[in-house]
Structure formats: C-alpha cells, structure tokens
CSV table of C-alpha atoms in Angstrom, one decimal:
chain,number,residue,atom,x,y,z
A,6,UNK,CA,0.0,0.0,0.0
A,7,UNK,CA,2.9,2.3,0.9
A,8,UNK,CA,4.5,1.7,-2.5
A,9,UNK,CA,1.2,2.4,-4.2
A,10,UNK,CA,0.7,5.7,-2.3
A,11,UNK,CA,4.3,6.6,-3.1
A,12,UNK,CA,3.7,5.8,-6.7
A,13,UNK,CA,0.6,7.8,-6.9
A,14,UNK,CA,2.2,10.7,-5.1
A,15,UNK,CA,5.0,10.6,-7.7
A,16,UNK,CA,2.5,10.4,-10.6
A,17,UNK,CA,0.5,13.3,-9.2
A,18,UNK,CA,3.6,15.4,-9.0
A,19,UNK,CA,4.6,14.5,-12.5
A,20,UNK,CA,1.1,15.3,-13.7
A,21,UNK,CA,1.2,18.7,-12.0
A,22,UNK,CA,4.6,19.4,-13.4
A,23,UNK,CA,3.5,18.6,-16.9
A,24,UNK,CA,0.3,20.7,-16.5
A,25,UNK,CA,2.4,23.7,-15.3
A,26,UNK,CA,4.8,23.4,-18.2
A,27,UNK,CA,2.3,22.6,-20.9
A,28,UNK,CA,1.4,26.1,-22.0
A,29,UNK,CA,5.0,27.1,-22.8
A,30,UNK,CA,5.6,23.7,-24.4
A,31,UNK,CA,2.6,24.1,-26.6
A,32,UNK,CA,3.8,27.6,-27.6
A,33,UNK,CA,7.2,26.2,-28.4
A,34,UNK,CA,5.6,23.5,-30.6
A,35,UNK,CA,3.4,26.0,-32.2
A,36,UNK,CA,6.3,28.2,-33.2
A,37,UNK,CA,8.2,25.1,-34.4
A,38,UNK,CA,5.4,23.9,-36.6
A,39,UNK,CA,3.4,27.1,-37.2
A,40,UNK,CA,0.3,25.0,-36.9
A,41,UNK,CA,-1.7,24.9,-33.6
A,42,UNK,CA,-3.5,21.6,-34.4
A,43,UNK,CA,-0.2,19.9,-35.2
A,44,UNK,CA,1.4,21.5,-32.1
A,45,UNK,CA,-1.3,20.0,-29.9
A,46,UNK,CA,-0.8,16.6,-31.4
A,47,UNK,CA,2.9,16.8,-31.0
A,48,UNK,CA,2.7,17.9,-27.3
A,49,UNK,CA,0.1,15.3,-26.5
A,50,UNK,CA,2.2,12.5,-28.0
A,51,UNK,CA,5.3,13.9,-26.3
A,52,UNK,CA,3.4,14.0,-22.9
A,53,UNK,CA,2.5,10.3,-23.3
A,54,UNK,CA,6.1,9.4,-24.1
A,55,UNK,CA,7.2,11.4,-21.1
A,56,UNK,CA,4.7,9.7,-18.9
A,57,UNK,CA,5.9,6.3,-19.9
A,58,UNK,CA,9.6,7.4,-19.4
A,59,UNK,CA,9.0,9.5,-16.3
A,60,UNK,CA,11.4,7.3,-14.2
A,61,UNK,CA,14.3,8.5,-16.4
A,62,UNK,CA,13.7,12.1,-15.2
A,63,UNK,CA,15.9,12.2,-12.1
A,64,UNK,CA,15.7,15.9,-11.4
A,65,UNK,CA,12.4,17.8,-11.6
A,66,UNK,CA,14.4,21.0,-12.3
A,67,UNK,CA,15.4,19.5,-15.6
A,68,UNK,CA,11.9,18.7,-16.6
A,69,UNK,CA,11.4,21.5,-19.1
A,70,UNK,CA,14.5,20.8,-21.3
A,71,UNK,CA,13.7,17.1,-21.0
A,72,UNK,CA,10.2,17.6,-22.3
A,73,UNK,CA,11.3,20.0,-24.9
A,74,UNK,CA,13.7,17.5,-26.3
A,75,UNK,CA,11.0,14.9,-26.5
A,76,UNK,CA,8.8,17.5,-28.3
A,77,UNK,CA,11.5,18.2,-30.8
A,78,UNK,CA,11.9,14.5,-31.5
A,79,UNK,CA,8.1,14.0,-31.7
A,80,UNK,CA,7.9,16.9,-34.2
A,81,UNK,CA,10.6,15.3,-36.3
A,82,UNK,CA,8.7,12.0,-36.2
A,83,UNK,CA,5.6,13.8,-37.5
A,84,UNK,CA,7.5,14.4,-40.7
A,85,UNK,CA,8.3,10.7,-41.0
A,86,UNK,CA,4.7,9.7,-40.4
A,87,UNK,CA,3.1,11.9,-43.1
A,88,UNK,CA,4.3,13.9,-46.0
A,89,UNK,CA,3.8,17.5,-45.1
A,90,UNK,CA,2.5,19.7,-47.9
A,91,UNK,CA,4.5,22.9,-48.7
A,92,UNK,CA,2.3,25.9,-48.1
A,93,UNK,CA,2.5,29.6,-48.8
A,94,UNK,CA,3.5,31.6,-45.7
A,95,UNK,CA,0.5,34.0,-46.3
A,96,UNK,CA,-1.8,31.0,-46.3
A,97,UNK,CA,-0.2,29.7,-43.1
A,98,UNK,CA,-0.7,33.1,-41.4
A,99,UNK,CA,-4.3,33.3,-42.6
A,100,UNK,CA,-5.0,29.7,-41.3
A,101,UNK,CA,-3.5,30.5,-37.9
A,102,UNK,CA,-5.2,33.9,-37.6
A,103,UNK,CA,-7.1,33.1,-34.4
A,104,UNK,CA,-3.9,32.1,-32.7
A,105,UNK,CA,-1.9,35.0,-34.1
A,106,UNK,CA,-4.5,37.6,-33.4
A,107,UNK,CA,-4.1,39.9,-30.4
A,108,UNK,CA,-6.6,42.1,-28.5
A,109,UNK,CA,-3.8,44.2,-27.2
A,110,UNK,CA,-3.3,47.7,-28.6
A,111,UNK,CA,0.2,47.2,-29.9
A,112,UNK,CA,1.2,45.5,-33.1
A,113,UNK,CA,2.0,42.0,-31.8
A,114,UNK,CA,0.0,40.4,-34.7
A,115,UNK,CA,2.5,42.0,-37.2
A,116,UNK,CA,5.4,40.6,-35.2
A,117,UNK,CA,3.8,37.2,-35.1
A,118,UNK,CA,3.3,37.2,-38.8
A,119,UNK,CA,6.9,38.2,-39.2
A,120,UNK,CA,8.0,35.3,-37.0
A,121,UNK,CA,6.1,32.9,-39.3
A,122,UNK,CA,8.2,34.2,-42.2
A,123,UNK,CA,11.6,33.5,-40.5
A,124,UNK,CA,13.4,30.5,-41.7
A,125,UNK,CA,13.2,27.5,-39.3
A,126,UNK,CA,16.9,27.6,-38.6
A,127,UNK,CA,16.5,31.2,-37.2
A,128,UNK,CA,13.1,30.9,-35.6
A,129,UNK,CA,13.8,27.9,-33.5
A,130,UNK,CA,16.9,29.2,-31.6
A,131,UNK,CA,15.1,32.6,-31.2
A,132,UNK,CA,12.1,30.9,-29.6
A,133,UNK,CA,14.3,28.8,-27.4
A,134,UNK,CA,16.1,32.0,-26.2
A,135,UNK,CA,13.3,34.4,-25.9
A,136,UNK,CA,10.3,32.2,-24.9
A,137,UNK,CA,12.1,29.3,-23.1
A,138,UNK,CA,14.9,31.3,-21.5
A,139,UNK,CA,17.7,29.1,-22.9
A,140,UNK,CA,21.3,30.3,-22.7
A,141,UNK,CA,23.4,30.2,-25.9
A,142,UNK,CA,25.2,27.0,-24.6
A,143,UNK,CA,21.8,25.3,-23.8
A,144,UNK,CA,20.6,26.1,-27.3
A,145,UNK,CA,23.8,24.8,-28.8
A,146,UNK,CA,23.4,21.6,-26.9
A,147,UNK,CA,19.8,21.2,-27.8
A,148,UNK,CA,20.3,21.9,-31.5
A,149,UNK,CA,23.7,20.1,-31.7
A,150,UNK,CA,25.4,23.3,-32.9
A,151,UNK,CA,28.5,25.2,-31.8
A,152,UNK,CA,28.0,28.3,-29.6
A,153,UNK,CA,29.3,30.5,-32.5
A,154,UNK,CA,26.7,29.0,-34.9
A,155,UNK,CA,23.9,29.7,-32.4
A,156,UNK,CA,25.0,33.3,-32.0
A,157,UNK,CA,25.2,33.8,-35.7
A,158,UNK,CA,21.7,32.4,-36.1
A,159,UNK,CA,20.3,34.5,-33.3
A,160,UNK,CA,21.9,37.6,-34.8
A,161,UNK,CA,20.6,36.9,-38.3
A,162,UNK,CA,17.1,35.9,-37.0
A,163,UNK,CA,16.8,39.1,-34.9
A,164,UNK,CA,18.1,41.2,-37.8
A,165,UNK,CA,15.6,39.7,-40.3
A,166,UNK,CA,12.7,40.0,-37.8
A,167,UNK,CA,13.5,43.7,-37.1
A,168,UNK,CA,13.7,44.4,-40.8
A,169,UNK,CA,10.4,42.6,-41.5
A,170,UNK,CA,8.7,44.7,-38.7
A,171,UNK,CA,10.0,48.0,-40.1
A,172,UNK,CA,12.4,48.7,-37.2
A,173,UNK,CA,15.1,51.2,-37.8
A,174,UNK,CA,18.1,48.9,-38.6
A,175,UNK,CA,20.4,51.7,-40.1
A,176,UNK,CA,22.6,51.5,-37.0
A,177,UNK,CA,22.8,47.7,-37.0
A,178,UNK,CA,26.3,46.3,-37.5
A,179,UNK,CA,27.3,44.2,-40.5
A,180,UNK,CA,27.7,40.5,-39.9
A,181,UNK,CA,31.3,39.4,-39.3
B,211,UNK,CA,37.9,47.1,-25.3
B,212,UNK,CA,34.8,46.5,-27.5
B,213,UNK,CA,33.9,48.8,-30.3
B,214,UNK,CA,30.3,49.7,-31.1
B,215,UNK,CA,29.9,47.2,-34.0
B,216,UNK,CA,31.2,44.3,-31.7
B,217,UNK,CA,28.9,45.5,-28.9
B,218,UNK,CA,25.8,45.6,-31.2
B,219,UNK,CA,26.6,42.3,-32.8
B,220,UNK,CA,26.7,40.8,-29.3
B,221,UNK,CA,23.5,42.3,-28.0
B,222,UNK,CA,21.7,41.5,-31.3
B,223,UNK,CA,22.5,37.8,-30.7
B,224,UNK,CA,21.7,38.0,-27.0
B,225,UNK,CA,20.1,41.2,-25.6
B,226,UNK,CA,20.1,39.8,-22.0
B,227,UNK,CA,23.9,39.0,-22.1
B,228,UNK,CA,25.2,40.1,-18.7
B,229,UNK,CA,28.9,40.1,-19.8
B,230,UNK,CA,30.7,42.9,-17.8
B,231,UNK,CA,32.6,43.9,-21.0
B,232,UNK,CA,29.3,44.7,-22.7
B,233,UNK,CA,28.0,46.7,-19.7
B,234,UNK,CA,31.3,48.6,-19.6
B,235,UNK,CA,30.9,49.6,-23.2
B,236,UNK,CA,27.2,50.4,-22.8
B,237,UNK,CA,27.9,52.6,-19.8
B,238,UNK,CA,30.4,54.6,-21.7
B,239,UNK,CA,28.6,54.9,-25.1
B,240,UNK,CA,25.4,57.0,-25.2
B,241,UNK,CA,24.5,55.8,-28.7
B,242,UNK,CA,24.9,52.1,-27.8
B,243,UNK,CA,22.9,52.7,-24.6
B,244,UNK,CA,20.0,54.2,-26.8
B,245,UNK,CA,20.4,51.3,-29.2
B,246,UNK,CA,20.1,48.8,-26.4
B,247,UNK,CA,17.0,50.5,-24.9
B,248,UNK,CA,15.3,50.3,-28.3
B,249,UNK,CA,16.4,46.7,-28.7
B,250,UNK,CA,15.1,45.8,-25.3
B,251,UNK,CA,11.7,47.3,-26.1
B,252,UNK,CA,11.6,45.2,-29.3
B,253,UNK,CA,12.6,42.2,-27.2
B,254,UNK,CA,9.8,42.8,-24.8
B,255,UNK,CA,7.3,42.9,-27.7
B,256,UNK,CA,8.9,39.8,-29.2
B,257,UNK,CA,8.4,37.9,-26.0
B,258,UNK,CA,4.8,38.9,-25.7
B,259,UNK,CA,4.3,38.0,-29.4
B,260,UNK,CA,5.7,34.6,-28.8
B,261,UNK,CA,3.3,34.1,-25.8
B,262,UNK,CA,0.3,33.2,-28.0
B,263,UNK,CA,-2.8,32.3,-26.2
B,264,UNK,CA,-3.1,28.6,-25.8
B,265,UNK,CA,-5.8,28.6,-23.2
B,266,UNK,CA,-8.4,27.4,-25.6
B,267,UNK,CA,-6.2,24.6,-26.8
B,268,UNK,CA,-7.8,22.0,-24.6
B,269,UNK,CA,-6.9,20.7,-21.2
B,270,UNK,CA,-3.7,18.7,-20.6
B,271,UNK,CA,-4.2,15.1,-21.0
B,272,UNK,CA,-0.9,13.8,-19.8
B,273,UNK,CA,-2.0,10.1,-19.6
B,274,UNK,CA,-5.2,8.1,-19.3
B,275,UNK,CA,-6.2,7.5,-15.7
B,276,UNK,CA,-6.4,3.8,-16.0
B,277,UNK,CA,-4.9,1.1,-13.8
B,278,UNK,CA,-3.3,-1.9,-15.4
B,279,UNK,CA,-6.1,-4.1,-14.0
B,280,UNK,CA,-8.7,-1.9,-15.6
B,281,UNK,CA,-6.9,-1.9,-18.8
B,282,UNK,CA,-6.7,-5.6,-19.0
B,283,UNK,CA,-10.4,-6.0,-18.1
B,284,UNK,CA,-11.6,-3.7,-20.8
B,285,UNK,CA,-9.7,-5.8,-23.3
B,286,UNK,CA,-11.1,-9.1,-22.2
B,287,UNK,CA,-14.0,-10.6,-24.2
B,288,UNK,CA,-16.9,-12.7,-22.8
B,289,UNK,CA,-19.4,-12.4,-19.9
B,290,UNK,CA,-17.3,-13.8,-17.1
B,291,UNK,CA,-14.3,-11.7,-18.2
B,292,UNK,CA,-16.6,-8.7,-18.5
B,293,UNK,CA,-17.8,-9.2,-14.9
B,294,UNK,CA,-14.3,-9.7,-13.7
B,295,UNK,CA,-13.6,-6.5,-15.5
B,296,UNK,CA,-16.3,-4.7,-13.6
B,297,UNK,CA,-15.0,-6.1,-10.4
B,298,UNK,CA,-11.5,-5.0,-11.2
B,299,UNK,CA,-12.8,-1.5,-12.1
B,300,UNK,CA,-14.7,-1.3,-8.9
B,301,UNK,CA,-11.7,-2.4,-7.0
B,302,UNK,CA,-9.6,0.2,-8.9
B,303,UNK,CA,-12.1,2.9,-7.9
B,304,UNK,CA,-11.9,1.8,-4.3
B,305,UNK,CA,-8.1,1.9,-4.4
B,306,UNK,CA,-8.1,5.3,-6.0
B,307,UNK,CA,-10.5,6.6,-3.3
B,308,UNK,CA,-8.3,5.1,-0.6
B,309,UNK,CA,-5.2,6.6,-2.2
B,310,UNK,CA,-6.8,10.0,-2.6
B,311,UNK,CA,-7.8,9.8,1.1
B,312,UNK,CA,-4.3,8.8,2.1
B,313,UNK,CA,-2.9,11.7,0.1
B,314,UNK,CA,-5.3,14.1,1.6
B,315,UNK,CA,-4.4,13.0,5.1
B,316,UNK,CA,-0.7,13.0,4.4
B,317,UNK,CA,-0.5,16.4,2.8
B,318,UNK,CA,-3.6,18.4,3.4
B,319,UNK,CA,-2.0,21.8,3.1
B,320,UNK,CA,0.8,21.4,0.6
B,321,UNK,CA,-0.8,21.4,-2.8
B,322,UNK,CA,-0.6,25.2,-3.3
B,323,UNK,CA,3.1,25.2,-2.2
B,324,UNK,CA,3.8,22.1,-4.4
B,325,UNK,CA,2.3,23.8,-7.4
B,326,UNK,CA,4.3,26.9,-6.8
B,327,UNK,CA,7.5,24.9,-6.6
B,328,UNK,CA,6.5,22.9,-9.7
B,329,UNK,CA,6.1,26.2,-11.5
B,330,UNK,CA,9.6,27.3,-10.4
B,331,UNK,CA,11.1,24.2,-12.0
B,332,UNK,CA,9.8,25.5,-15.3
B,333,UNK,CA,11.6,28.8,-15.2
B,334,UNK,CA,15.2,28.2,-14.0
B,335,UNK,CA,16.4,31.2,-16.0
B,336,UNK,CA,14.6,33.5,-13.6
B,337,UNK,CA,17.0,32.7,-10.8
B,338,UNK,CA,20.0,34.4,-12.2
B,339,UNK,CA,21.8,36.7,-9.7
B,340,UNK,CA,22.1,39.9,-11.7
B,341,UNK,CA,22.1,43.7,-11.3
B,342,UNK,CA,20.3,44.3,-14.6
B,343,UNK,CA,16.7,45.3,-13.8
B,344,UNK,CA,13.7,44.2,-15.7
B,345,UNK,CA,12.5,46.9,-18.1
B,346,UNK,CA,9.6,49.1,-17.3
B,347,UNK,CA,7.4,47.6,-20.0
B,348,UNK,CA,8.2,44.1,-18.7
B,349,UNK,CA,7.2,45.1,-15.2
B,350,UNK,CA,4.1,46.9,-16.4
B,351,UNK,CA,3.1,43.9,-18.5
B,352,UNK,CA,3.6,41.4,-15.6
B,353,UNK,CA,1.7,43.5,-13.1
B,354,UNK,CA,-0.9,45.1,-15.2
B,355,UNK,CA,-3.2,42.0,-15.4
B,356,UNK,CA,-3.4,41.9,-11.6
B,357,UNK,CA,-4.0,45.7,-11.3
B,358,UNK,CA,-0.9,46.0,-9.3
B,359,UNK,CA,2.3,48.0,-9.2
B,360,UNK,CA,5.4,47.5,-7.0
B,361,UNK,CA,6.9,50.2,-4.9
B,362,UNK,CA,10.7,50.4,-5.4
B,363,UNK,CA,11.2,49.7,-1.7
B,364,UNK,CA,10.7,46.0,-2.6
B,365,UNK,CA,14.2,45.9,-4.1
B,366,UNK,CA,15.5,45.6,-7.7
B,367,UNK,CA,13.2,43.5,-9.9
B,368,UNK,CA,15.4,41.5,-12.3
B,369,UNK,CA,12.7,39.3,-13.8
B,370,UNK,CA,9.0,40.0,-14.5
B,371,UNK,CA,6.6,37.8,-16.3
B,372,UNK,CA,2.9,37.2,-16.4
B,373,UNK,CA,2.7,33.4,-16.0
B,374,UNK,CA,-0.1,30.9,-16.3
B,375,UNK,CA,-0.7,29.4,-12.9
B,376,UNK,CA,-3.8,27.2,-12.1
B,377,UNK,CA,-5.6,28.6,-15.1
B,378,UNK,CA,-4.9,32.3,-14.3
B,379,UNK,CA,-2.3,34.7,-15.3
B,380,UNK,CA,-0.3,35.8,-12.3
B,381,UNK,CA,2.7,38.1,-11.8
B,382,UNK,CA,5.9,36.2,-11.4
B,383,UNK,CA,8.8,38.5,-10.3
B,384,UNK,CA,12.3,37.9,-9.1
B,385,UNK,CA,13.6,40.5,-6.6
B,386,UNK,CA,17.3,40.8,-5.9
B,387,UNK,CA,17.6,41.0,-2.1
B,388,UNK,CA,20.4,40.8,0.5
B,389,UNK,CA,19.8,37.1,0.6
B,390,UNK,CA,20.1,36.7,-3.2
B,391,UNK,CA,17.3,36.4,-5.8
B,392,UNK,CA,13.9,35.8,-4.3
B,393,UNK,CA,10.9,34.8,-6.4
B,394,UNK,CA,7.5,36.4,-5.8
B,395,UNK,CA,4.2,35.2,-7.1
B,396,UNK,CA,1.1,37.2,-6.5
B,397,UNK,CA,-1.7,34.7,-6.4
B,398,UNK,CA,-4.7,36.8,-6.6
B,399,UNK,CA,-7.0,33.8,-7.1
B,400,UNK,CA,-5.6,31.7,-4.3
B,401,UNK,CA,-6.5,32.4,-0.7
B,402,UNK,CA,-4.8,31.1,2.5
B,403,UNK,CA,-6.1,31.6,6.0
B,404,UNK,CA,-2.8,32.1,7.6
B,405,UNK,CA,0.9,32.3,6.7
B,406,UNK,CA,2.3,28.9,5.5
B,407,UNK,CA,5.9,28.0,5.4
B,408,UNK,CA,7.3,25.3,3.2
B,409,UNK,CA,10.6,23.6,2.3
B,410,UNK,CA,10.4,21.5,-0.8
B,411,UNK,CA,13.0,20.3,-3.4
B,412,UNK,CA,15.5,22.8,-2.2
B,413,UNK,CA,13.1,25.7,-2.2
B,414,UNK,CA,12.3,27.6,1.0
B,415,UNK,CA,9.2,29.7,0.9
B,416,UNK,CA,6.3,31.3,2.6
B,417,UNK,CA,2.7,31.9,1.4
B,418,UNK,CA,1.1,35.0,3.1
B,419,UNK,CA,-2.5,35.9,3.0
B,420,UNK,CA,-3.3,39.2,1.4
B,421,UNK,CA,-6.8,40.2,2.7
B,422,UNK,CA,-9.1,40.8,-0.3
B,423,UNK,CA,-6.4,40.0,-2.9
B,424,UNK,CA,-5.6,36.3,-2.5
B,425,UNK,CA,-2.1,35.4,-1.4
B,426,UNK,CA,1.6,36.1,-1.9
B,427,UNK,CA,4.2,33.3,-2.4
B,428,UNK,CA,7.8,34.2,-1.7
B,429,UNK,CA,10.5,31.7,-2.4
B,430,UNK,CA,14.3,31.4,-2.1
B,431,UNK,CA,16.4,28.6,-3.5
B,432,UNK,CA,19.3,26.7,-1.9
B,433,UNK,CA,20.7,27.8,1.4
B,434,UNK,CA,19.1,30.8,3.2
B,435,UNK,CA,20.6,32.7,6.1
B,436,UNK,CA,17.5,32.1,8.3
B,437,UNK,CA,13.8,31.5,8.0
B,438,UNK,CA,13.2,34.8,9.7
B,439,UNK,CA,15.1,36.7,7.0
B,440,UNK,CA,12.8,35.1,4.4
B,441,UNK,CA,9.8,36.2,6.4
B,442,UNK,CA,11.2,39.8,6.6
B,443,UNK,CA,11.8,39.9,2.8
B,444,UNK,CA,8.3,38.6,2.3
B,445,UNK,CA,6.8,41.2,4.5
B,446,UNK,CA,8.8,44.0,2.8
B,447,UNK,CA,7.6,42.8,-0.6
B,448,UNK,CA,4.0,42.6,0.7
B,449,UNK,CA,4.3,46.2,1.9
B,450,UNK,CA,5.5,47.3,-1.5
B,451,UNK,CA,2.5,46.0,-3.4
B,452,UNK,CA,0.2,48.8,-4.5
B,453,UNK,CA,-3.2,47.8,-5.8
B,454,UNK,CA,-4.4,50.0,-8.6
B,455,UNK,CA,-7.8,48.5,-9.2
C-alpha cells in the first residue's frame, strides 16, 4: 500500500509538473510547426512518451528541457509519419489567424506574422532563447550546434525580424 | 575594449547578455545605450508576441487515468471476463478513493506550495543573480493584469513575467535582495487563511494571505541565512504591493 501511495504521489507530482509546463511547451511546438493543431498533437504524443519514461527524469528541475527535447523528436517524427505539404506563408498566417490575433493595442500580430516568415533555422533558436529562456550554450546543446553557430543564427534571426517589422536597422552592424 | 559594432553584434545575438565587458561599453557609449534600450523594447514585444494564447487549446491530457487491472479487463471478451472487468474496475475505484484519502491525510495543506514549486522548476532562468533590472514595459506587463504596481522599496526586480498558474495569469517576479534572488508570485486567485511556510525540493518559501487580494508566495532557492530573514523579505515585498484597481 505504501508503494502504491508513493507511486501515486509521484505520478500526481509528475502530472502537476506537466500541467504547469504545458502552455509554454505548446507555444514552443506552435512556433516550431506554425500549426496549432499539429502542435497540440505533438505535445500530446510527447506527454504520453514522457509519462511512460518518467522514471528517467531524475531531477524535476530539468523537466522543461527534458520535455522540450521529447517534443522536438516528436515533431521530427511527424515528418516521418506523413508527407507535409508545402504551403505559402501567407496561407499559413491566414490559417492560424485566431492564434496570431491579439486584442492588445500594440502590433503584436504583425510581429507574429513576421515570426512565421523567419526560416526555421533562425526561428527555433530565437524561440528557445526568448520564450524558453535558454542560454546560448543550452541552445547549442539542444540543436547540436556550436556556440558560435547559435550566436550567428540568433543575430541573423533578430536582424531579419526587425527588418520585417520595419524597425530602424540603419545603425545595425554588418555581420562578421 | 569592444567597439560599437562588436557590442551591437553581441546584443543582437543576446540582448540579455550580462557580460561585464558589454556593460562597460554600454555605460560609456550613449549611442549604444540608446540602441540597447530600443532593442530591449523590441525584445519585450517579441516575447509577448511569442506568448500566443493557448488557453483554448484543450486541457492537458498527460496520460489516461487507468490502472493496469482496468486496462486488462476492458480488453477481455466474454461475460465472465466482463464481470471480472467490472469487479476489477470497482476495486480500482476503491483503491483510487483510498489513495486519494491517504494523500489528503498525508499532505492536506501542501498542494498550493507544491504547485508553486513545480512552476519554479519550469523557469530556471529566472533565478540568475544579476544587477540588470527588468525593463519598465516588462514590469508593467507582468503586473498590469493583476491591477498592481510595485513600490521600489521591494528591491530591484530582475525578472518580471505574467505566468499561467492554475488557469490564471499571475505576476511572477524575481527581486534581488540581500539574501540573493527571491521569487515572488502574486496569487490573486488563491486564498490562504494564515501564513504557511514550506521547504520542498531545495526551495524555501512562505505563502502569506493578502486580505481581499488572495495570497503572496515568496521563495528562495538553496541555502538561506535564516527563515526569519525570508519572512522579513516577504513582509517587505508585501508592503511594497500597491493595488491600482
């Protein structure tokens, strides 16, 4: 009985942990895939995989990167399972309009549409840094890149994004 | 010594980079200071843009609540097997009720604290010891939803976000104090009847009631000088909360 209580306690904690992390994980999957329905499927599958493998998570503090890695793998698997159709960015933006829309007074919707237009290799490290709070070294480890390559991608990604949003980039430096 | 181009390349790659060399250049270069301010404003907008609303995207379904016995029973064909299945399910329900009761008896008051600690695990970057304050837009964004502002006497706020917690957006701040970074969550929708202290997973914290405004969770991580000091910091933060609506 004690083992069962302990097991249930552990499972409840794991469930609470996943619940608390889920919104950000779903956002990450959304920016990865640019498709909310696909992001939900990916996160759901990833949560099930995480649930089955929960014993391999030794430190709850590492839960977020652990889950995030599972989500990235699950997203990659979604390419293996089905052939994804190439779509026009404007169509993608129009399709995800309810998610990209904002009721706030500023122009977040424009920024969101610009994020959709960023190439994957720039968007993903940027989302890891800004939304998930990853350091350069953590992004490098997650994406299997060198620190220098990550910094270059972040620099280019931010540059392109600012230009797409009409920011004043005249005083931006040239890339090395 | 960095030149302006090197500095801007570095902050465009990581606007939050706390490298002392970058700070030294910024402090001595008015143009780069203005450049950084504009970039941080953009950064604040970018973060809010990335925080798309996912509230309507369905509840978390981490795993089916199904015991192995129940799972086997539902797969078994035939009347006897079906009856065994019902018995197994009934037994599972009884076990679940017993377990729930045991959990309730074992930890009747800890669920709010446990959820706060679980939330902390998701934002490790918030705990950086830094002297770079959160920007005014970040602070306003984090506190605005709760109709709140924070008097500077609380201390320097280095991290400010509006976070999803138990289906509500709540302000999540990190205040740099004499005992290091301290996390503050203003839990407008969570009431406690009296101050509650907790020590879980290396976090030391206190949840204080705020009459008419829910509660306030204040946490420190790792070694703390003394529980009394944590309580003093919590009281100071509580005194610094100014309700605007």
